[in-house]
């Protein structure tokens, strides 16, 4: 009788569980049994592993073979167990010393020819292995850079099963034939999920590119100020205005003025994008704010996560630490929009399914964009709109009050005039200039919140703001009167104070004054308060 064991990782959301892969050989009729709550894709690994072992030059044991995945109560799926199953079988057959395998975590899919293919979720799987105390992992060669992001763990990248066998048995490592020049590496296909590229609006690089400059936006001084405040404090933003006024341009340029992600934030974002199959080839670490802009036909599962079996991350998780842009917001389903309320407050989303409960991070900056009416021409200044009042009310009522109450900044984007569009040499501030102010404001907030679990003003609970970081004497009087009149809710009052702190950080004030609070109220309610809508004018 032969027995061997090694380890793999089962992913539940962005968290991993180390699974012990045990192989047992007994005399009897040749058979291969896989137990331990595997799904369909894992059950099929029996045929992949058998073919890969034979085509790698090793003999398949002609005995009764049982492979167990422990703990058996954890659902297991995917093809990432192939490599561990093959090595456990070879260890039980004494082709590999079983003692060598016991402390190694193996992650990878096997092709029928023995090549090791990458799988999604390598980073969270290696993080789980490191947390469990393992020091060695084996991953596909093309995913070794992603696995190496985890400190304190030794990573071995292999291109084929026979290479791994040679390494574990101290034999000469064979060379693999190089791929044809000019053709994409077929092994990289496992790192991406079909249908999740840049065309879908769900991609890790987002719009934070050099050719998207805020200086390209004509006019829209109030909206530009709101975008700057949103980036500095992590506040949610609602842009309302006619078609062609620049709402999408502003949203696309928002990620570029956000600070670069810290190392911890980068690992969080990369883990989510690795599971979703969105990591771009050759860039294992996402270090800039992601940008996600789903189409308005997206379902609730596409927005918050879900799907068959173990839930997969949705748009709110793909936008973690970045921007979620919902263009034509009233056209989204009301159920899908209302599902955003919980992640907006909690910073994560918990999805319960029959196959298990998963938790995905979802701390994002939400930008809503909408037309004022179905035709888009409704305005208080002219009568170009042809929509009846009842239709306008129904259209605007698609955005529920509880959802809008969670939005800190609401700005009307005006129609661009001919003079603004044709004027020469009157460009606004560039992305670089605004990004420098945002970075300085974030640093002031981080220094103030250094001994707390929060890093941006939007994360600070209202009770902490009112007891520890209050505004100047009398600065909140007008906001409190708005609360008494019913123009603000209690949550709205807290959000006004958060925005006021962000404005104070942008202009360099020690604490919010009456002018800072007035601008925050104006950005919250849209009612003019007699303050300039420009950060430079408040300094």
Short mmCIF file of C-alpha atoms in Angstrom, two decimals:
data_model
loop_
_atom_site.label_atom_id
_atom_site.label_comp_id
_atom_site.label_asym_id
_atom_site.label_seq_id
_atom_site.Cartn_x
_atom_site.Cartn_y
_atom_site.Cartn_z
CA UNK A 1 0.00 0.00 0.00
CA UNK A 2 1.29 3.49 -0.89
CA UNK A 3 0.24 6.79 0.63
CA UNK A 4 1.30 10.40 0.01
CA UNK A 5 -0.09 13.82 0.69
CA UNK A 6 0.51 17.38 -0.43
CA UNK A 7 -1.49 20.61 -0.26
CA UNK A 8 -3.57 22.88 -2.46
CA UNK A 9 -5.91 25.82 -1.78
CA UNK A 10 -9.70 26.08 -2.13
CA UNK A 11 -10.93 29.65 -2.66
CA UNK A 12 -14.14 30.89 -1.05
CA UNK A 13 -14.55 34.44 -2.28
CA UNK A 14 -11.20 36.18 -1.81
CA UNK A 15 -10.31 33.95 1.13
CA UNK A 16 -8.50 30.64 0.81
CA UNK A 17 -8.61 27.39 2.75
CA UNK A 18 -5.58 25.10 2.62
CA UNK A 19 -6.70 21.64 1.48
CA UNK A 20 -4.71 18.48 2.09
CA UNK A 21 -4.64 16.30 -1.04
CA UNK A 22 -4.19 12.66 -0.02
CA UNK A 23 -3.53 9.76 -2.39
CA UNK A 24 -3.87 6.12 -1.38
CA UNK A 25 -2.93 3.07 -3.50
CA UNK A 26 -4.24 -0.38 -2.65
CA UNK A 27 -4.19 -3.72 -4.46
CA UNK A 28 -7.28 -4.31 -6.51
CA UNK A 29 -8.95 -3.49 -9.79
CA UNK A 30 -7.47 -0.35 -11.33
CA UNK A 31 -9.82 2.55 -10.56
CA UNK A 32 -9.56 6.24 -9.74
CA UNK A 33 -11.90 7.68 -7.09
CA UNK A 34 -11.92 11.36 -6.12
CA UNK A 35 -13.69 12.29 -2.88
CA UNK A 36 -13.97 15.43 -0.74
CA UNK A 37 -16.90 17.46 -2.16
CA UNK A 38 -15.44 18.22 -5.63
CA UNK A 39 -17.46 20.05 -8.29
CA UNK A 40 -17.77 19.08 -11.96
CA UNK A 41 -14.56 20.79 -13.12
CA UNK A 42 -12.59 19.14 -10.32
CA UNK A 43 -14.11 15.70 -10.98
CA UNK A 44 -12.88 15.97 -14.57
CA UNK A 45 -9.33 16.35 -13.27
CA UNK A 46 -9.06 12.55 -13.09
CA UNK A 47 -8.73 12.30 -16.87
CA UNK A 48 -6.48 15.37 -17.15
CA UNK A 49 -4.11 14.11 -14.44
CA UNK A 50 -3.87 10.60 -15.89
CA UNK A 51 -3.03 11.88 -19.37
CA UNK A 52 -0.56 14.47 -18.02
CA UNK A 53 1.32 11.89 -15.93
CA UNK A 54 1.63 9.44 -18.83
CA UNK A 55 2.67 12.12 -21.32
CA UNK A 56 5.29 13.37 -18.86
CA UNK A 57 7.10 10.01 -19.03
CA UNK A 58 5.86 8.47 -15.78
CA UNK A 59 3.89 5.25 -15.38
CA UNK A 60 0.32 5.41 -14.15
CA UNK A 61 -0.19 3.03 -11.20
CA UNK A 62 -2.43 0.09 -12.09
CA UNK A 63 -4.02 -0.24 -8.66
CA UNK A 64 -7.05 0.98 -6.80
CA UNK A 65 -6.43 4.71 -6.36
CA UNK A 66 -8.35 6.96 -3.97
CA UNK A 67 -7.66 10.69 -3.79
CA UNK A 68 -9.19 12.56 -0.88
CA UNK A 69 -9.51 16.32 -0.43
CA UNK A 70 -9.54 17.27 3.26
CA UNK A 71 -11.41 18.96 4.91
CA UNK A 72 -14.22 17.24 3.07
CA UNK A 73 -16.85 19.73 4.29
CA UNK A 74 -15.42 22.65 2.26
CA UNK A 75 -16.77 22.93 -1.32
CA UNK A 76 -13.96 22.67 -3.85
CA UNK A 77 -14.01 23.67 -7.47
CA UNK A 78 -11.85 24.66 -10.39
CA UNK A 79 -8.87 23.11 -12.07
CA UNK A 80 -6.23 24.47 -9.71
CA UNK A 81 -5.99 21.13 -7.84
CA UNK A 82 -4.59 19.23 -10.84
CA UNK A 83 -0.93 19.72 -9.96
CA UNK A 84 -1.38 18.66 -6.33
CA UNK A 85 -3.41 15.58 -7.31
CA UNK A 86 -0.78 14.46 -9.84
CA UNK A 87 2.10 14.85 -7.37
CA UNK A 88 0.18 13.07 -4.60
CA UNK A 89 -0.47 10.14 -6.95
CA UNK A 90 3.19 10.01 -7.99
CA UNK A 91 4.19 10.17 -4.33
CA UNK A 92 1.94 7.22 -3.47
CA UNK A 93 3.47 5.33 -6.42
CA UNK A 94 6.95 6.16 -5.02
CA UNK A 95 7.99 8.04 -8.15
CA UNK A 96 8.48 11.02 -5.81
CA UNK A 97 9.55 10.81 -2.16
CA UNK A 98 6.33 11.43 -0.16
CA UNK A 99 8.30 13.26 2.55
CA UNK A 100 9.23 15.97 0.04
CA UNK A 101 5.60 16.70 -0.82
CA UNK A 102 4.05 17.09 2.62
CA UNK A 103 5.05 20.73 3.24
CA UNK A 104 4.51 22.12 -0.27
CA UNK A 105 1.39 23.92 -1.56
CA UNK A 106 0.75 23.33 -5.27
CA UNK A 107 -1.51 25.44 -7.47
CA UNK A 108 -2.02 24.87 -11.18
CA UNK A 109 -4.00 23.20 -13.95
CA UNK A 110 -2.53 20.42 -16.07
CA UNK A 111 -2.85 20.11 -19.80
CA UNK A 112 -3.07 16.66 -21.35
CA UNK A 113 0.53 17.03 -22.54
CA UNK A 114 1.75 17.75 -19.00
CA UNK A 115 2.12 21.52 -19.30
CA UNK A 116 1.16 23.51 -16.22
CA UNK A 117 -1.43 26.14 -16.99
CA UNK A 118 -2.24 29.18 -14.81
CA UNK A 119 -5.49 29.55 -12.93
CA UNK A 120 -7.33 32.55 -11.52
CA UNK A 121 -6.84 33.46 -7.88
CA UNK A 122 -3.14 32.63 -7.48
CA UNK A 123 -2.46 35.64 -5.23
CA UNK A 124 -5.23 34.98 -2.66
CA UNK A 125 -4.32 31.28 -2.71
CA UNK A 126 -0.67 32.02 -1.89
CA UNK A 127 -1.77 34.50 0.78
CA UNK A 128 -3.86 31.75 2.39
CA UNK A 129 -0.89 29.36 2.27
CA UNK A 130 1.37 31.94 3.92
CA UNK A 131 -1.23 32.62 6.64
CA UNK A 132 -1.41 28.87 7.33
CA UNK A 133 2.36 28.75 7.92
CA UNK A 134 3.55 27.18 4.67
CA UNK A 135 6.83 28.43 3.23
CA UNK A 136 6.95 26.79 -0.22
CA UNK A 137 4.49 27.00 -3.10
CA UNK A 138 4.61 25.66 -6.64
CA UNK A 139 2.74 27.67 -9.29
CA UNK A 140 2.72 27.90 -13.09
CA UNK A 141 5.74 29.72 -14.44
CA UNK A 142 3.69 32.57 -15.93
CA UNK A 143 2.00 33.20 -12.55
CA UNK A 144 5.22 33.18 -10.50
CA UNK A 145 5.45 36.99 -10.51
CA UNK A 146 1.97 37.25 -9.03
CA UNK A 147 2.73 34.65 -6.35
CA UNK A 148 6.01 36.40 -5.48
CA UNK A 149 4.07 39.44 -4.27
CA UNK A 150 3.50 37.60 -0.98
CA UNK A 151 6.48 38.19 1.34
CA UNK A 152 8.17 35.41 3.27
CA UNK A 153 7.31 32.53 0.97
CA UNK A 154 9.44 30.60 -1.53
CA UNK A 155 7.88 30.40 -5.01
CA UNK A 156 8.80 27.80 -7.63
CA UNK A 157 7.44 28.45 -11.11
CA UNK A 158 7.27 25.44 -13.41
CA UNK A 159 6.22 25.12 -17.03
CA UNK A 160 5.48 21.39 -17.07
CA UNK A 161 4.85 18.45 -14.79
CA UNK A 162 8.04 16.71 -15.85
CA UNK A 163 10.03 19.78 -14.81
CA UNK A 164 8.45 19.61 -11.35
CA UNK A 165 9.13 15.88 -11.08
CA UNK A 166 12.78 16.50 -11.93
CA UNK A 167 13.07 19.24 -9.31
CA UNK A 168 11.48 17.08 -6.58
CA UNK A 169 13.61 14.03 -7.40
CA UNK A 170 16.92 15.91 -7.87
CA UNK A 171 17.14 14.91 -11.52
CA UNK A 172 18.33 17.16 -14.38
CA UNK A 173 15.55 19.62 -15.22
CA UNK A 174 14.49 19.18 -18.85
CA UNK A 175 14.19 22.15 -21.17
CA UNK A 176 10.80 22.89 -22.69
CA UNK A 177 10.45 23.77 -26.36
CA UNK A 178 10.02 27.55 -26.80
CA UNK A 179 6.80 28.87 -28.24
CA UNK A 180 6.67 30.19 -31.76
CA UNK A 181 7.76 33.79 -32.00
CA UNK A 182 5.04 36.33 -32.70
CA UNK A 183 2.23 34.19 -31.30
CA UNK A 184 0.58 34.73 -27.91
CA UNK A 185 1.55 32.33 -25.17
CA UNK A 186 -1.32 29.82 -24.93
CA UNK A 187 -0.58 29.32 -21.25
CA UNK A 188 -1.55 32.92 -20.50
CA UNK A 189 -5.16 32.23 -21.49
CA UNK A 190 -5.87 30.88 -18.01
CA UNK A 191 -5.20 34.27 -16.44
CA UNK A 192 -8.16 35.97 -18.08
CA UNK A 193 -11.84 35.23 -18.21
CA UNK A 194 -13.43 35.65 -21.66
CA UNK A 195 -15.64 38.71 -21.92
CA UNK A 196 -13.97 40.76 -19.19
CA UNK A 197 -11.65 42.97 -21.18
CA UNK A 198 -11.59 46.71 -21.64
CA UNK A 199 -14.69 46.73 -23.84
CA UNK A 200 -16.91 45.67 -20.94
CA UNK A 201 -15.89 48.56 -18.71
CA UNK A 202 -14.61 46.10 -16.10
CA UNK A 203 -10.84 46.23 -16.18
CA UNK A 204 -8.09 46.94 -13.71
CA UNK A 205 -6.28 49.62 -15.69
CA UNK A 206 -9.41 51.74 -15.98
CA UNK A 207 -9.24 55.23 -17.40
CA UNK A 208 -6.22 56.39 -15.43
CA UNK A 209 -4.15 56.92 -18.54
CA UNK A 210 -2.03 59.81 -19.68
CA UNK A 211 -4.33 60.77 -22.57
CA UNK A 212 -7.24 61.48 -20.20
CA UNK A 213 -6.54 64.98 -18.87
CA UNK A 214 -8.90 67.15 -16.85
CA UNK A 215 -7.76 70.10 -18.95
CA UNK A 216 -9.76 68.59 -21.84
CA UNK A 217 -13.04 69.29 -20.00
CA UNK A 218 -14.48 72.60 -21.19
CA UNK A 219 -16.15 74.78 -18.56
CA UNK A 220 -17.96 72.86 -15.78
CA UNK A 221 -16.19 74.65 -12.93
CA UNK A 222 -18.65 73.40 -10.30
CA UNK A 223 -18.41 69.82 -11.53
CA UNK A 224 -14.61 69.97 -11.62
CA UNK A 225 -14.59 71.15 -8.00
CA UNK A 226 -16.93 68.32 -7.03
CA UNK A 227 -14.69 65.76 -8.75
CA UNK A 228 -11.67 67.12 -6.87
CA UNK A 229 -13.47 66.99 -3.52
CA UNK A 230 -14.72 63.47 -4.28
CA UNK A 231 -11.18 62.27 -5.02
CA UNK A 232 -9.67 63.97 -1.96
CA UNK A 233 -12.14 62.51 0.54
CA UNK A 234 -13.48 59.40 -1.19
CA UNK A 235 -16.99 60.89 -1.42
CA UNK A 236 -19.70 59.58 -3.72
CA UNK A 237 -20.78 61.88 -6.54
CA UNK A 238 -23.95 62.45 -8.57
CA UNK A 239 -23.67 64.34 -11.86
CA UNK A 240 -26.93 65.46 -13.45
CA UNK A 241 -27.10 67.28 -16.74
CA UNK A 242 -28.02 67.16 -20.43
CA UNK A 243 -26.36 64.79 -22.89
CA UNK A 244 -22.98 65.92 -24.16
CA UNK A 245 -22.24 68.21 -21.21
CA UNK A 246 -19.19 66.19 -20.09
CA UNK A 247 -20.43 63.86 -17.34
CA UNK A 248 -18.66 60.81 -18.75
CA UNK A 249 -15.49 62.80 -19.46
CA UNK A 250 -15.33 63.90 -15.82
CA UNK A 251 -15.92 60.36 -14.52
CA UNK A 252 -13.25 58.89 -16.80
CA UNK A 253 -10.69 61.39 -15.54
CA UNK A 254 -11.43 60.82 -11.87
CA UNK A 255 -9.18 57.71 -11.43
CA UNK A 256 -6.17 59.64 -12.73
CA UNK A 257 -6.33 62.18 -9.88
CA UNK A 258 -6.67 59.53 -7.19
CA UNK A 259 -3.44 58.71 -5.33
CA UNK A 260 -1.65 55.50 -6.21
CA UNK A 261 -2.61 52.51 -4.13
CA UNK A 262 -0.52 51.57 -1.12
CA UNK A 263 1.09 48.12 -0.98
CA UNK A 264 -1.72 46.75 1.19
CA UNK A 265 -4.43 48.24 -1.03
CA UNK A 266 -2.68 46.90 -4.14
CA UNK A 267 -2.72 43.37 -2.73
CA UNK A 268 -6.45 43.69 -1.91
CA UNK A 269 -7.30 44.91 -5.41
CA UNK A 270 -5.02 42.40 -7.13
CA UNK A 271 -6.59 39.52 -5.19
CA UNK A 272 -10.09 40.47 -6.38
CA UNK A 273 -8.98 40.98 -9.98
CA UNK A 274 -7.03 37.71 -9.92
CA UNK A 275 -10.16 35.80 -8.93
CA UNK A 276 -12.17 37.60 -11.62
CA UNK A 277 -9.56 36.87 -14.30
CA UNK A 278 -8.86 40.54 -14.97
CA UNK A 279 -5.13 40.80 -14.31
CA UNK A 280 -3.44 42.16 -17.44
CA UNK A 281 -0.64 39.93 -18.79
CA UNK A 282 2.78 41.02 -17.61
CA UNK A 283 1.39 43.17 -14.77
CA UNK A 284 0.83 41.01 -11.70
CA UNK A 285 0.23 43.93 -9.31
CA UNK A 286 -2.54 46.51 -9.74
CA UNK A 287 -1.10 49.71 -8.25
CA UNK A 288 -3.51 52.32 -9.65
CA UNK A 289 -7.14 52.89 -8.79
CA UNK A 290 -9.37 50.56 -10.84
CA UNK A 291 -12.25 51.89 -12.90
CA UNK A 292 -15.43 49.92 -13.52
CA UNK A 293 -18.26 51.17 -15.72
CA UNK A 294 -20.90 48.46 -16.25
CA UNK A 295 -23.65 48.88 -18.83
CA UNK A 296 -27.07 49.91 -17.55
CA UNK A 297 -28.44 46.49 -18.51
CA UNK A 298 -26.30 44.87 -15.78
CA UNK A 299 -28.18 42.62 -13.38
CA UNK A 300 -28.03 42.74 -9.60
CA UNK A 301 -25.63 39.76 -9.64
CA UNK A 302 -23.35 41.59 -12.07
CA UNK A 303 -23.26 44.65 -9.81
CA UNK A 304 -22.87 43.15 -6.33
CA UNK A 305 -21.69 39.62 -7.20
CA UNK A 306 -23.25 36.20 -7.35
CA UNK A 307 -23.80 33.59 -10.01
CA UNK A 308 -24.10 29.83 -10.01
CA UNK A 309 -22.32 27.85 -7.30
CA UNK A 310 -19.75 29.84 -5.31
CA UNK A 311 -20.46 33.54 -5.85
CA UNK A 312 -18.06 35.55 -8.00
CA UNK A 313 -17.13 39.22 -7.49
CA UNK A 314 -19.36 41.85 -9.07
CA UNK A 315 -18.73 45.39 -10.25
CA UNK A 316 -18.67 46.83 -6.71
CA UNK A 317 -15.76 44.52 -5.84
CA UNK A 318 -13.95 45.06 -9.14
CA UNK A 319 -14.08 48.79 -8.30
CA UNK A 320 -12.63 48.23 -4.80
CA UNK A 321 -10.30 51.13 -3.92
CA UNK A 322 -11.26 52.74 -7.22
CA UNK A 323 -14.21 54.21 -9.11
CA UNK A 324 -17.57 52.65 -9.96
CA UNK A 325 -19.24 54.71 -12.69
CA UNK A 326 -22.92 54.13 -13.39
CA UNK A 327 -23.77 56.06 -16.56
CA UNK A 328 -27.46 56.56 -17.35
CA UNK A 329 -28.21 55.57 -13.76
CA UNK A 330 -32.04 55.76 -14.01
CA UNK A 331 -31.90 53.08 -16.72
CA UNK A 332 -30.48 50.52 -14.26
CA UNK A 333 -32.97 48.21 -12.58
CA UNK A 334 -34.31 49.56 -9.30
CA UNK A 335 -33.51 46.28 -7.53
CA UNK A 336 -29.92 46.41 -8.74
CA UNK A 337 -29.47 50.03 -7.62
CA UNK A 338 -30.97 49.45 -4.18
CA UNK A 339 -28.60 46.51 -3.71
CA UNK A 340 -25.77 49.06 -3.63
CA UNK A 341 -26.94 50.54 -0.31
CA UNK A 342 -25.28 47.96 1.94
CA UNK A 343 -21.80 47.98 0.32
CA UNK A 344 -21.86 51.79 0.22
CA UNK A 345 -22.14 51.87 4.01
CA UNK A 346 -20.19 48.76 5.01
CA UNK A 347 -17.33 48.75 2.50
CA UNK A 348 -17.88 45.06 1.75
CA UNK A 349 -20.60 42.79 0.40
CA UNK A 350 -21.67 39.45 1.87
CA UNK A 351 -23.37 37.05 -0.55
CA UNK A 352 -25.18 33.98 0.76
CA UNK A 353 -25.79 31.07 -1.60
CA UNK A 354 -26.59 27.41 -1.10
CA UNK A 355 -22.98 26.57 -1.96
CA UNK A 356 -21.64 28.86 0.76
CA UNK A 357 -21.35 32.41 2.07
CA UNK A 358 -18.64 34.65 0.64
CA UNK A 359 -17.43 38.13 1.56
CA UNK A 360 -15.93 40.47 -1.02
CA UNK A 361 -14.33 43.86 -0.32
CA UNK A 362 -16.27 46.75 -1.85
CA UNK A 363 -14.95 50.12 -0.70
CA UNK A 364 -15.30 52.20 -3.82
CA UNK A 365 -16.02 55.74 -4.94
CA UNK A 366 -19.37 55.75 -6.74
CA UNK A 367 -20.14 58.21 -9.52
CA UNK A 368 -23.72 58.41 -10.77
CA UNK A 369 -24.59 60.19 -14.02
CA UNK A 370 -28.11 60.94 -15.19
CA UNK A 371 -30.06 63.14 -17.56
CA UNK A 372 -32.66 65.45 -15.96
CA UNK A 373 -35.46 63.82 -17.98
CA UNK A 374 -35.94 61.16 -20.69
CA UNK A 375 -35.16 63.61 -23.50
CA UNK A 376 -32.34 65.20 -21.52
CA UNK A 377 -33.30 68.85 -22.19
CA UNK A 378 -35.20 69.68 -19.00
CA UNK A 379 -33.82 72.78 -17.27
CA UNK A 380 -34.98 75.57 -14.99
CA UNK A 381 -33.53 78.15 -17.40
CA UNK A 382 -35.34 77.29 -20.64
CA UNK A 383 -38.30 75.32 -21.99
CA UNK A 384 -36.62 73.06 -24.55
CA UNK A 385 -37.93 69.90 -22.85
CA UNK A 386 -40.99 68.24 -24.38
CA UNK A 387 -41.51 65.64 -21.64
CA UNK A 388 -44.73 65.94 -19.62
CA UNK A 389 -44.22 66.65 -15.88
CA UNK A 390 -45.53 63.20 -14.89
CA UNK A 391 -42.89 61.52 -17.08
CA UNK A 392 -40.13 63.66 -15.58
CA UNK A 393 -41.25 62.76 -12.05
CA UNK A 394 -41.32 59.04 -12.86
CA UNK A 395 -37.90 59.24 -14.49
CA UNK A 396 -36.29 61.03 -11.55
CA UNK A 397 -38.04 58.76 -9.03
CA UNK A 398 -36.10 55.76 -10.37
CA UNK A 399 -33.28 56.86 -8.07
CA UNK A 400 -34.57 56.10 -4.59
CA UNK A 401 -34.21 58.54 -1.73
CA UNK A 402 -32.21 56.13 0.47
CA UNK A 403 -29.67 55.64 -2.31
CA UNK A 404 -29.28 59.37 -3.01
CA UNK A 405 -29.00 60.03 0.74
CA UNK A 406 -25.75 58.05 0.65
CA UNK A 407 -24.32 60.31 -2.06
CA UNK A 408 -22.27 63.18 -0.60
CA UNK A 409 -21.98 65.45 -3.65
CA UNK A 410 -24.72 66.37 -6.10
CA UNK A 411 -23.83 68.71 -8.94
CA UNK A 412 -25.74 69.96 -11.95
CA UNK A 413 -23.59 69.81 -15.08
CA UNK A 414 -24.58 72.76 -17.27
CA UNK A 415 -24.85 72.77 -21.02
CA UNK A 416 -21.58 73.93 -22.62
CA UNK A 417 -21.91 77.30 -24.35
CA UNK A 418 -20.52 78.24 -27.73
CA UNK A 419 -18.08 80.75 -26.24
CA UNK A 420 -16.67 78.20 -23.82
CA UNK A 421 -16.23 75.62 -26.55
CA UNK A 422 -14.56 77.93 -29.07
CA UNK A 423 -12.48 80.09 -26.73
CA UNK A 424 -8.77 79.58 -27.30
CA UNK A 425 -6.19 79.19 -24.57
CA UNK A 426 -8.72 78.96 -21.71
CA UNK A 427 -8.04 75.40 -20.62
CA UNK A 428 -8.75 74.42 -17.04
CA UNK A 429 -6.28 72.94 -14.59
CA UNK A 430 -4.53 69.77 -15.69
CA UNK A 431 -4.85 66.36 -14.08
CA UNK A 432 -1.33 66.68 -12.66
CA UNK A 433 -2.13 69.96 -10.87
CA UNK A 434 -5.36 68.66 -9.35
CA UNK A 435 -3.76 65.31 -8.44
CA UNK A 436 -1.06 67.14 -6.44
CA UNK A 437 -3.71 68.96 -4.38
CA UNK A 438 -5.63 65.73 -3.85
CA UNK A 439 -2.48 63.94 -2.73
CA UNK A 440 -1.68 66.71 -0.24
CA UNK A 441 -5.24 66.63 1.13
CA UNK A 442 -5.09 62.84 1.52
CA UNK A 443 -1.81 63.19 3.43
CA UNK A 444 -3.36 65.72 5.83
CA UNK A 445 -6.32 63.43 6.44
CA UNK A 446 -4.06 60.39 6.92
CA UNK A 447 -1.93 62.27 9.45
CA UNK A 448 -5.04 63.30 11.40
CA UNK A 449 -6.41 59.74 11.33
CA UNK A 450 -3.06 58.03 11.92
CA UNK A 451 -4.10 56.20 15.11
CA UNK A 452 -7.47 55.06 13.75
CA UNK A 453 -8.57 52.33 11.32
CA UNK A 454 -9.68 54.99 8.80
CA UNK A 455 -7.66 56.73 6.11
CA UNK A 456 -10.12 59.03 4.31
CA UNK A 457 -12.77 61.42 5.59
CA UNK A 458 -15.59 59.42 4.00
CA UNK A 459 -14.78 56.41 6.20
CA UNK A 460 -15.00 58.20 9.58
CA UNK A 461 -18.22 57.39 11.48
CA UNK A 462 -20.50 60.28 12.34
CA UNK A 463 -20.19 59.81 16.10
CA UNK A 464 -16.41 60.16 15.86
CA UNK A 465 -16.72 63.31 13.79
CA UNK A 466 -19.09 64.92 16.27
CA UNK A 467 -17.01 63.98 19.33
CA UNK A 468 -13.38 64.20 18.15
CA UNK A 469 -13.11 66.13 14.89
CA UNK A 470 -15.69 68.87 15.06
CA UNK A 471 -15.87 72.06 13.02
CA UNK A 472 -15.08 75.57 14.19
CA UNK A 473 -17.48 77.23 16.62
CA UNK A 474 -20.71 78.15 14.85
CA UNK A 475 -19.61 76.74 11.48
CA UNK A 476 -22.32 74.03 11.48
CA UNK A 477 -25.21 76.32 12.46
CA UNK A 478 -26.66 76.55 8.94
CA UNK A 479 -26.35 72.80 8.40
CA UNK A 480 -28.09 72.11 11.72
CA UNK A 481 -30.92 74.46 10.76
CA UNK A 482 -31.29 72.50 7.51
CA UNK A 483 -31.64 69.36 9.62
CA UNK A 484 -34.41 70.96 11.67
CA UNK A 485 -36.26 72.05 8.50
CA UNK A 486 -36.04 68.51 7.09
CA UNK A 487 -33.74 69.51 4.23
CA UNK A 488 -31.07 67.17 5.63
CA UNK A 489 -31.27 63.81 7.34
CA UNK A 490 -29.05 62.85 10.26
CA UNK A 491 -26.91 60.86 7.84
CA UNK A 492 -26.85 63.88 5.53
CA UNK A 493 -25.60 66.13 8.35
CA UNK A 494 -22.72 63.75 9.05
CA UNK A 495 -21.87 63.65 5.36
CA UNK A 496 -21.83 67.45 5.16
CA UNK A 497 -19.29 67.50 8.01
CA UNK A 498 -17.18 64.85 6.24
CA UNK A 499 -17.16 66.91 3.03
CA UNK A 500 -16.35 70.06 5.00
CA UNK A 501 -13.28 68.31 6.44
CA UNK A 502 -12.21 67.36 2.92
CA UNK A 503 -12.61 70.95 1.73
CA UNK A 504 -10.56 72.12 4.73
CA UNK A 505 -7.84 69.59 3.85
CA UNK A 506 -7.76 70.82 0.26
CA UNK A 507 -7.40 74.50 1.20
CA UNK A 508 -5.08 73.87 4.17
CA UNK A 509 -7.35 74.82 7.07
CA UNK A 510 -6.79 73.22 10.48
CA UNK A 511 -10.53 72.56 10.89
CA UNK A 512 -13.62 73.38 8.82
CA UNK A 513 -14.84 76.95 9.03
CA UNK A 514 -18.15 78.49 8.00
CA UNK A 515 -17.01 78.84 4.36
CA UNK A 516 -15.91 75.21 4.17
CA UNK A 517 -19.25 74.03 5.58
CA UNK A 518 -21.15 76.34 3.22
CA UNK A 519 -19.38 74.83 0.20
CA UNK A 520 -20.08 71.34 1.54
CA UNK A 521 -23.78 72.24 1.92
CA UNK A 522 -23.85 73.66 -1.58
CA UNK A 523 -22.29 70.50 -2.99
CA UNK A 524 -24.72 68.36 -0.98
CA UNK A 525 -28.00 70.15 -1.73
CA UNK A 526 -27.30 72.09 -4.91
CA UNK A 527 -28.65 75.27 -3.29
CA UNK A 528 -26.31 78.28 -3.78
CA UNK A 529 -24.76 79.48 -0.51
CA UNK A 530 -22.82 82.48 -1.83
CA UNK A 531 -19.42 80.78 -1.80
CA UNK A 532 -17.13 80.40 -4.84
CA UNK A 533 -17.18 76.95 -6.44
CA UNK A 534 -13.40 76.79 -6.74
CA UNK A 535 -10.91 75.37 -4.27
CA UNK A 536 -8.32 78.03 -5.12
CA UNK A 537 -10.69 80.86 -4.19
CA UNK A 538 -11.11 79.45 -0.66
CA UNK A 539 -7.40 79.25 0.18
#
